Short mmCIF file of C-alpha atoms and ligand atoms in Angstrom, two decimals:
data_model
loop_
_atom_site.label_atom_id
_atom_site.label_comp_id
_atom_site.label_asym_id
_atom_site.label_seq_id
_atom_site.Cartn_x
_atom_site.Cartn_y
_atom_site.Cartn_z
CA UNK U 185 -3.49 -32.49 68.41
CA UNK U 186 -2.46 -31.94 64.96
CA UNK U 187 0.74 -29.93 64.40
CA UNK U 188 0.04 -26.33 63.26
CA UNK U 189 2.76 -26.65 60.61
CA UNK U 190 0.66 -28.82 58.48
CA UNK U 191 -2.24 -26.38 58.63
CA UNK U 192 0.17 -23.59 57.90
CA UNK U 193 1.49 -25.33 54.73
CA UNK U 194 -2.10 -26.30 53.71
CA UNK U 195 -2.94 -22.59 53.92
CA UNK U 196 -0.02 -21.36 51.95
CA UNK U 197 -0.87 -23.67 49.17
CA UNK U 198 -4.57 -22.67 49.42
CA UNK U 199 -3.76 -19.07 49.24
CA UNK U 200 -1.59 -19.29 46.25
CA UNK U 201 -3.43 -22.24 44.39
CA UNK U 202 -5.53 -19.49 42.15
CA UNK U 203 -2.34 -17.96 40.90
CA UNK U 204 -2.16 -19.55 37.37
CA UNK U 205 0.79 -17.25 35.82
CA UNK U 206 3.30 -18.86 33.67
CA UNK U 207 3.37 -21.95 31.75
CA UNK U 208 5.12 -25.43 31.65
CA UNK U 209 8.46 -25.78 30.11
CA UNK U 210 7.69 -25.83 26.48
CA UNK U 211 11.15 -26.86 25.16
CA UNK U 212 10.99 -30.52 26.39
CA UNK U 213 7.58 -31.97 25.01
CA UNK U 214 7.18 -34.39 27.88
CA UNK U 215 7.25 -31.60 30.39
CA UNK U 216 5.13 -29.38 28.31
CA UNK U 217 2.48 -31.99 28.67
CA UNK U 218 2.48 -32.10 32.46
CA UNK U 219 -0.66 -31.15 34.61
CA UNK U 220 0.09 -27.58 35.34
CA UNK U 221 -2.24 -27.36 38.49
CA UNK U 222 -0.14 -29.86 40.51
CA UNK U 223 0.95 -28.00 43.72
CA UNK U 224 2.92 -29.60 46.56
CA UNK U 225 5.39 -28.54 49.36
CA UNK U 226 7.37 -30.09 52.12
CA UNK U 227 9.61 -28.91 54.92
CA UNK U 228 12.24 -31.14 56.69
CA UNK U 229 13.73 -30.05 59.94
CA UNK U 230 17.38 -31.11 60.74
CA UNK U 231 16.14 -33.93 62.88
CA UNK U 232 14.46 -35.31 59.84
CA UNK U 233 10.67 -34.51 60.87
CA UNK U 234 9.00 -33.78 57.34
CA UNK U 235 5.89 -31.95 57.01
CA UNK U 236 4.25 -32.18 53.56
CA UNK U 237 1.07 -30.71 52.01
CA UNK U 238 -0.86 -30.68 48.56
CA UNK U 239 0.43 -33.24 45.94
CA UNK U 240 3.33 -34.34 47.90
CA UNK U 241 3.31 -37.85 46.43
CA UNK U 242 3.48 -36.83 42.80
CA UNK U 243 6.75 -37.67 41.31
CA UNK U 244 8.44 -35.26 38.75
CA UNK U 245 12.04 -35.12 37.18
CA UNK U 246 14.56 -33.35 39.23
CA UNK U 247 16.13 -31.43 36.22
CA UNK U 248 18.46 -28.78 37.27
CA UNK U 249 17.77 -29.49 40.99
CA UNK U 250 20.16 -32.20 40.16
CA UNK U 251 23.14 -29.53 39.62
CA UNK U 252 23.97 -28.87 43.19
CA UNK U 253 23.83 -32.35 44.23
CA UNK U 254 25.89 -33.62 41.29
CA UNK U 255 28.35 -30.77 42.13
CA UNK U 256 28.53 -32.24 45.61
CA UNK U 257 29.34 -35.69 43.97
CA UNK U 258 32.11 -34.20 41.76
CA UNK U 259 33.66 -32.41 44.86
CA UNK U 260 33.68 -35.62 46.74
CA UNK U 261 35.05 -37.66 43.72
CA UNK U 262 37.77 -35.32 42.44
CA UNK U 263 38.33 -32.73 45.25
CA UNK U 264 37.72 -28.94 45.22
CA UNK U 265 41.09 -28.07 43.25
CA UNK U 266 40.18 -30.25 40.31
CA UNK U 267 36.78 -29.09 40.25
CA UNK U 268 37.40 -25.42 40.64
CA UNK U 269 39.93 -25.72 37.83
CA UNK U 270 36.99 -26.68 35.51
CA UNK U 271 34.02 -24.68 36.78
CA UNK U 272 33.81 -21.41 38.48
CA UNK U 273 31.81 -20.25 41.30
CA UNK U 274 30.73 -16.66 40.02
CA UNK U 275 26.98 -15.72 39.41
CA UNK U 276 26.83 -15.45 35.72
CA UNK U 277 23.66 -12.94 35.50
CA UNK U 278 22.62 -15.03 32.38
CA UNK U 279 20.10 -17.60 31.45
CA UNK U 280 20.50 -21.07 32.41
CA UNK U 281 21.24 -22.24 29.02
CA UNK U 282 23.45 -19.58 27.68
CA UNK U 283 26.68 -20.51 25.65
CA UNK U 284 29.14 -18.62 27.46
CA UNK U 285 32.45 -19.12 29.35
CA UNK U 286 34.65 -16.91 31.50
CA UNK U 287 36.74 -14.74 29.20
CA UNK U 288 40.16 -15.65 30.71
CA UNK U 289 39.96 -18.99 32.07
CA UNK U 290 37.27 -20.51 29.51
CA UNK U 291 35.68 -22.37 32.54
CA UNK U 292 31.80 -22.17 32.87
CA UNK U 293 31.00 -19.41 35.50
CA UNK U 294 29.31 -21.75 37.77
CA UNK U 295 28.01 -25.48 38.23
CA UNK U 296 24.16 -24.19 38.23
CA UNK U 297 24.18 -23.03 34.62
CA UNK U 298 23.98 -25.75 31.90
CA UNK U 299 27.52 -25.15 30.89
CA UNK U 300 28.78 -25.63 34.22
CA UNK U 301 26.63 -28.62 35.02
CA UNK U 302 27.53 -30.49 31.94
CA UNK U 303 31.16 -29.95 32.97
CA UNK U 304 30.44 -30.95 36.28
CA UNK U 305 28.86 -34.30 35.11
CA UNK U 306 31.76 -35.03 33.06
CA UNK U 307 34.03 -34.90 36.10
CA UNK U 308 32.17 -37.53 38.04
CA UNK U 309 33.81 -40.63 39.26
CA UNK U 310 37.17 -40.13 37.62
CA UNK U 311 38.96 -39.20 34.44
CA UNK U 312 38.25 -42.31 32.46
CA UNK U 313 34.88 -43.13 33.94
CA UNK U 314 32.39 -44.97 31.82
CA UNK U 315 29.13 -42.92 30.91
CA UNK U 316 27.09 -45.39 32.80
CA UNK U 317 29.26 -45.04 35.73
CA UNK U 318 28.78 -41.33 36.04
CA UNK U 319 24.91 -41.74 35.97
CA UNK U 320 25.06 -44.65 38.63
CA UNK U 321 27.19 -42.44 40.76
CA UNK U 322 24.43 -39.39 40.92
CA UNK U 323 21.65 -41.97 40.98
CA UNK U 324 23.34 -43.66 44.11
CA UNK U 325 24.25 -40.50 45.92
CA UNK U 326 20.71 -38.90 45.39
CA UNK U 327 19.05 -41.95 46.74
CA UNK U 328 21.27 -41.98 49.97
CA UNK U 329 20.31 -38.03 50.21
CA UNK U 330 16.55 -38.64 49.66
CA UNK U 331 16.72 -41.89 52.00
CA UNK U 332 14.89 -44.15 49.30
CA UNK U 333 16.08 -45.68 45.99
CA UNK U 334 15.30 -43.20 43.06
CA UNK U 335 14.90 -43.95 39.35
CA UNK U 336 15.35 -42.45 36.04
CA UNK U 337 12.15 -41.58 33.85
CA UNK U 338 13.50 -42.81 30.56
CA UNK U 339 10.44 -41.29 28.70
CA UNK U 340 11.45 -37.70 29.95
CA UNK U 341 14.96 -38.45 29.13
CA UNK U 342 14.35 -39.52 25.55
CA UNK U 343 11.91 -36.60 25.13
CA UNK U 344 14.81 -33.95 26.21
CA UNK U 345 17.43 -35.82 24.19
CA UNK U 346 15.43 -35.21 21.04
CA UNK U 347 15.71 -31.62 21.58
CA UNK U 348 19.17 -31.50 23.09
CA UNK U 349 21.05 -29.25 20.30
CA UNK U 350 21.66 -26.47 22.73
CA UNK U 351 23.00 -28.58 25.38
CA UNK U 352 25.26 -30.57 22.72
CA UNK U 353 26.53 -27.00 21.45
CA UNK U 354 27.51 -26.25 25.04
CA UNK U 355 29.30 -29.65 25.33
CA UNK U 356 31.16 -29.08 22.07
CA UNK U 357 32.12 -25.79 23.24
CA UNK U 358 33.46 -26.92 26.49
CA UNK U 359 35.61 -29.80 24.67
CA UNK U 360 37.15 -27.20 22.15
CA UNK U 361 38.61 -25.40 25.42
CA UNK U 362 39.62 -28.69 27.01
CA UNK U 363 36.98 -28.22 30.06
CA UNK U 364 35.49 -31.59 28.84
CA UNK U 365 37.41 -34.67 28.13
CA UNK U 366 34.86 -37.08 27.41
CA UNK U 367 32.79 -37.43 24.31
CA UNK U 368 30.29 -34.67 24.23
CA UNK U 369 27.30 -36.72 23.15
CA UNK U 370 28.00 -39.39 25.99
CA UNK U 371 28.18 -36.56 28.50
CA UNK U 372 25.14 -34.70 27.38
CA UNK U 373 23.28 -38.08 27.47
CA UNK U 374 24.40 -38.78 31.04
CA UNK U 375 23.67 -35.17 32.07
CA UNK U 376 20.19 -35.53 30.63
CA UNK U 377 19.63 -38.90 32.51
CA UNK U 378 20.79 -37.18 35.62
CA UNK U 379 18.18 -34.49 35.15
CA UNK U 380 15.46 -37.24 34.45
CA UNK U 381 15.70 -38.58 37.97
CA UNK U 382 12.29 -38.85 39.54
CA UNK U 383 11.66 -37.27 43.00
CA UNK U 384 8.63 -35.88 45.07
CA UNK U 385 8.75 -32.86 47.28
CA UNK U 386 9.54 -34.94 50.29
CA UNK U 387 12.72 -36.24 48.55
CA UNK U 388 13.70 -32.75 47.81
CA UNK U 389 13.18 -31.39 51.34
CA UNK U 390 15.01 -34.47 52.68
CA UNK U 391 17.83 -34.04 50.13
CA UNK U 392 18.17 -30.28 51.06
CA UNK U 393 17.86 -30.99 54.86
CA UNK U 394 20.92 -33.15 54.41
CA UNK U 395 22.92 -30.15 53.24
CA UNK U 396 21.37 -28.28 56.18
CA UNK U 397 22.91 -30.72 58.59
CA UNK U 398 26.41 -30.34 56.95
CA UNK U 399 25.95 -33.63 55.19
CA UNK U 400 24.35 -36.13 57.48
CA UNK U 401 20.98 -37.72 56.20
CA UNK U 402 18.78 -36.83 59.15
CA UNK U 403 16.84 -40.27 59.09
CA UNK U 404 19.52 -42.74 58.14
CA UNK U 405 22.11 -40.91 60.09
CA UNK U 406 24.51 -41.63 57.05
CA UNK U 407 27.25 -38.92 56.54
CA UNK U 408 26.60 -38.55 52.79
CA UNK U 409 28.92 -35.76 52.09
CA UNK U 410 31.62 -33.88 54.25
CA UNK U 411 30.44 -30.68 56.07
CA UNK U 412 33.06 -28.78 53.73
CA UNK U 413 31.34 -30.07 50.48
CA UNK U 414 27.78 -29.24 52.00
CA UNK U 415 29.03 -25.76 52.71
CA UNK U 416 30.44 -25.34 49.15
CA UNK U 417 27.06 -26.54 47.58
CA UNK U 418 25.06 -24.13 49.72
CA UNK U 419 27.31 -21.26 49.20
CA UNK U 420 27.31 -21.73 45.26
CA UNK U 421 23.52 -22.28 45.49
CA UNK U 422 23.22 -18.89 47.26
CA UNK U 423 25.39 -17.10 44.68
CA UNK U 424 24.16 -18.61 41.46
CA UNK U 425 21.15 -20.90 42.07
CA UNK U 426 18.40 -18.79 40.72
CA UNK U 427 20.48 -17.83 37.54
CA UNK U 428 19.88 -14.28 36.44
CA UNK U 429 17.65 -13.80 39.53
CA UNK U 430 20.10 -14.87 41.93
CA UNK U 431 20.75 -11.47 43.63
CA UNK U 432 17.13 -10.33 43.79
CA UNK U 433 16.20 -13.83 45.27
CA UNK U 434 19.02 -13.70 47.96
CA UNK U 435 18.02 -10.26 49.16
CA UNK U 436 14.24 -10.67 48.92
CA UNK U 437 13.83 -14.33 50.08
CA UNK U 438 17.23 -15.17 51.49
CA UNK U 439 16.93 -18.91 51.25
CA UNK U 440 19.75 -20.57 49.02
CA UNK U 441 17.64 -22.35 46.37
CA UNK U 442 17.71 -24.11 43.08
CA UNK U 443 14.76 -24.63 40.48
CA UNK U 444 14.32 -27.11 37.90
CA UNK U 445 12.13 -26.80 34.57
CA UNK U 446 9.93 -29.56 35.72
CA UNK U 447 8.62 -27.08 38.36
CA UNK U 448 10.44 -28.31 41.25
CA UNK U 449 12.48 -26.13 43.80
CA UNK U 450 14.66 -26.74 46.77
CA UNK U 451 15.81 -24.57 49.38
CA UNK U 452 17.95 -24.73 52.43
CA UNK U 453 18.83 -22.84 55.60
CA UNK U 454 21.89 -24.22 57.32
CA UNK U 455 21.15 -25.86 60.68
CA UNK U 456 17.26 -25.10 60.11
CA UNK U 457 15.53 -26.75 57.42
CA UNK U 458 15.41 -28.22 53.90
CA UNK U 459 12.28 -27.25 51.55
CA UNK U 460 10.96 -28.86 48.43
CA UNK U 461 8.15 -27.42 46.39
CA UNK U 462 6.54 -28.41 43.00
CA UNK U 463 4.43 -26.51 40.69
CA UNK U 464 5.06 -26.87 37.00
CA UNK U 465 4.18 -23.40 35.68
CA UNK U 466 7.38 -21.40 35.13
CA UNK U 467 8.23 -17.81 34.97
CA UNK U 468 10.19 -15.92 32.39
CA UNK U 469 13.39 -16.89 33.63
CA UNK U 470 12.44 -20.65 34.09
CA UNK U 471 11.78 -20.86 37.83
CA UNK U 472 8.50 -22.21 39.19
CA UNK U 473 6.14 -19.22 39.57
CA UNK U 474 4.07 -20.42 42.50
CA UNK U 475 7.04 -22.36 43.74
CA UNK U 476 8.79 -18.96 44.20
CA UNK U 477 5.71 -17.62 45.85
CA UNK U 478 5.62 -20.36 48.48
CA UNK U 479 9.39 -19.44 49.26
CA UNK U 480 8.51 -15.87 49.73
CA UNK U 481 5.78 -16.68 52.05
CA UNK U 482 8.04 -19.03 54.25
CA UNK U 483 10.51 -16.19 54.29
CA UNK U 484 8.19 -13.73 55.34
CA UNK U 485 5.76 -15.70 57.71
CA UNK U 486 8.56 -17.74 59.36
CA UNK U 487 11.48 -15.41 59.34
CA UNK U 488 13.41 -17.88 57.27
CA UNK U 489 16.05 -15.57 55.70
CA UNK U 490 19.86 -16.41 55.71
CA UNK U 491 20.64 -13.09 56.95
CA UNK U 492 17.99 -12.77 59.64
CA UNK U 493 20.51 -12.11 62.53
CA UNK U 494 19.73 -13.09 65.95
CA UNK U 495 18.79 -16.66 65.37
CA UNK U 496 21.08 -18.94 67.11
CA UNK U 497 21.50 -22.57 66.45
CA UNK U 498 18.49 -24.93 67.46
CA UNK U 499 18.57 -26.53 70.63
CA UNK U 500 17.30 -29.56 72.50
CA UNK U 501 13.74 -30.22 73.56
CA UNK U 502 12.51 -33.26 75.72
CA UNK U 503 9.28 -34.69 77.24
CA UNK U 504 8.70 -36.70 80.22
CA UNK U 505 5.43 -37.88 82.01
CA UNK U 506 4.97 -37.49 85.72
CA UNK U 507 1.63 -39.27 86.41
CA UNK U 508 -1.15 -37.27 84.75
CA UNK U 509 1.23 -34.54 83.89
CA UNK U 510 3.15 -34.05 80.60
CA UNK U 511 6.39 -31.99 81.07
CA UNK U 512 7.96 -30.62 78.00
CA UNK U 513 11.15 -28.72 78.30
CA UNK U 514 13.42 -26.72 76.03
CA UNK U 515 16.98 -25.20 76.15
CA UNK U 516 18.96 -22.62 74.33
CA UNK U 517 17.39 -20.79 71.43
CA UNK U 518 13.96 -22.06 70.41
CA UNK U 519 13.65 -21.31 66.64
CA UNK U 520 11.80 -23.43 63.74
CA UNK U 521 13.40 -26.67 64.40
CA UNK U 522 13.28 -26.86 68.27
CA UNK U 523 9.56 -25.45 68.11
CA UNK U 524 8.53 -28.10 65.47
CA UNK U 525 10.10 -30.68 67.90
CA UNK U 526 8.04 -29.23 70.72
CA UNK U 527 4.97 -29.25 68.60
CA UNK U 528 5.36 -32.86 67.50
CA UNK U 529 5.90 -33.77 71.21
CA UNK U 530 2.63 -32.07 72.18
CA UNK U 531 0.94 -33.85 69.28
CA UNK U 532 2.41 -37.28 69.84
CA UNK U 533 2.76 -37.92 73.45
CA UNK U 534 0.23 -39.45 75.95
CA UNK U 535 -3.04 -37.37 76.48
CA UNK U 536 -2.44 -36.28 80.11
CA UNK U 537 -4.92 -33.89 81.71
CA UNK U 538 -2.02 -31.26 82.33
CA UNK U 539 0.77 -30.16 80.14
CA UNK U 540 3.65 -28.30 81.58
CA UNK U 541 6.13 -26.33 79.47
CA UNK U 542 9.26 -25.79 81.29
CA UNK U 543 11.37 -23.08 79.55
CA UNK U 544 13.59 -22.24 82.53
CA UNK U 545 16.63 -23.43 80.39
CA UNK U 546 15.54 -21.20 77.32
CA UNK U 547 17.85 -18.55 76.48
CA UNK U 548 15.26 -17.02 74.09
CA UNK U 549 12.48 -17.76 71.55
CA UNK U 550 12.78 -16.31 67.91
CA UNK U 551 9.60 -14.77 66.65
CA UNK U 552 8.63 -17.94 64.77
CA UNK U 553 9.68 -20.08 67.67
CA UNK U 554 7.29 -18.13 69.97
CA UNK U 555 4.28 -18.17 67.56
CA UNK U 556 4.59 -21.87 67.06
CA UNK U 557 5.03 -22.67 70.78
CA UNK U 558 2.01 -20.40 71.77
CA UNK U 559 -0.19 -22.07 68.95
CA UNK U 560 0.70 -25.52 70.24
CA UNK U 561 -0.29 -24.46 73.84
CA UNK U 562 -3.61 -23.01 72.41
CA UNK U 563 -4.46 -26.24 70.90
CA UNK U 564 -3.53 -28.26 74.10
CA UNK U 565 -6.02 -25.89 75.68
CA UNK U 566 -8.66 -26.61 73.12
CA UNK U 567 -8.44 -30.35 73.94
CA UNK U 568 -9.50 -29.10 77.46
CA UNK U 569 -6.17 -29.91 79.03
CA UNK U 570 -4.76 -27.69 81.61
CA UNK U 571 -1.62 -25.83 80.36
CA UNK U 572 0.98 -24.55 82.73
CA UNK U 573 4.27 -22.63 81.97
CA UNK U 574 7.31 -22.61 84.14
CA UNK U 575 9.15 -19.35 83.09
CA UNK U 576 11.26 -17.80 85.58
CA UNK U 577 13.20 -15.54 83.45
CA UNK U 578 10.08 -14.47 81.41
CA UNK U 579 11.68 -15.54 78.07
CA UNK U 580 8.11 -16.00 76.94
CA UNK U 581 6.53 -12.82 78.05
CA UNK U 582 2.61 -12.23 77.51
CA UNK U 583 1.91 -15.82 76.75
CA UNK U 584 -1.49 -14.99 75.18
CA UNK U 585 -3.12 -18.19 74.02
CA UNK U 586 -5.36 -16.37 71.39
CA UNK U 587 -8.48 -16.09 73.64
CA UNK U 588 -7.03 -13.55 75.91
CA UNK U 589 -6.12 -16.29 78.43
CA UNK U 590 -2.78 -17.42 79.65
CA UNK U 591 -1.15 -20.62 80.79
CA UNK U 592 -1.15 -21.05 84.44
CA UNK U 593 2.32 -19.59 85.59
CA UNK U 594 4.21 -21.78 87.82
N1 LIG V 252 17.69 -30.56 31.59
C1 LIG V 252 17.41 -29.28 31.44
C2 LIG V 252 18.28 -28.62 30.45
O1 LIG V 252 19.32 -29.04 30.43
C3 LIG V 252 17.46 -28.75 32.75
C4 LIG V 252 17.22 -27.15 32.91
C5 LIG V 252 16.80 -26.67 34.20
O2 LIG V 252 15.88 -27.41 34.98
N2 LIG V 252 16.72 -25.37 34.22
O3 LIG V 252 17.97 -27.70 29.89
#
């Protein structure tokens, strides 16, 4: 059996593939020339299971998606007091490259706009850090978040540095107000190198899944950042990640997210999933056009919205075989992550002639958890295996397998 999550992601990309609105980032020559049709998406659960579709192996520069993760590094290196003294946490309601500071404090409004991200880069490591040490710091942290060594695309970096007047103007402005201590040129160069780190959609979904777990990389098990830092990063992403579209995004889609001008996007739901999407055509505010549409679909179809109440934390699932019978059991509240694990167990375990799903310890299913679980049972039935359900408290009422039939009730 193949997990339906992959079919679902393929279907979402297929449905949106024909939407060619927007254009590649024109102000960085190397990005302007990118293949605009590339399209990939990946979802990683908090257990590290990654489901990827489309152009999932294509690398692109991380660009502004580096900002929340560099903010995490600065919080770890310098502590919240120092970082908040230099960079605020208010949505700016302005474009990402606006030359503006808070009127009274002269801080950039948040770390997601260029002014705040350049100030944040300048805070990395310590007050007298060498420019190379700051770049090394983000490269090392991003690699540990992704779970593999990442690299800088020097061609993209050089291409952006040729057109960096606006970011240089921002850095000089920061220096005149004492927000930036270092040499503005060196900081902009380091920030641009940070933006040129190459990732694919799996890296992005893994990096954001590490935020979703409160900082523990799901595959390596490393606690890459503290839960407090992960919380701060997700909160600021929710408030300001989508620039001047942040309020519309948070209410309509409800997945804290960050976009980059190469066409990447990340999204995160605490205790649930990390999401990475890539599609180079951008909308008017500089967010990936089809990327945004993928998030809208996930939010709608999967009930993935930060404020979708009534969804408890995921709980454990397990499998055991008893002779020719596979017994799957779940506990607690079955939402996306638990259902994804159940589907993986259905897809991956021995091909017994009978499969029993024991939900006697389940408190409830969320809508997406119920639909995913029933689809898994339907696929098992298609493999001509008998499917049985142990559900003494009827937490999965009316378990229709799509053809009007139900599992055998135990
Ligand atoms: N490197 C880009 C810049 O500073 C990042 C902007 C973005 O991805 N929104 O302009």
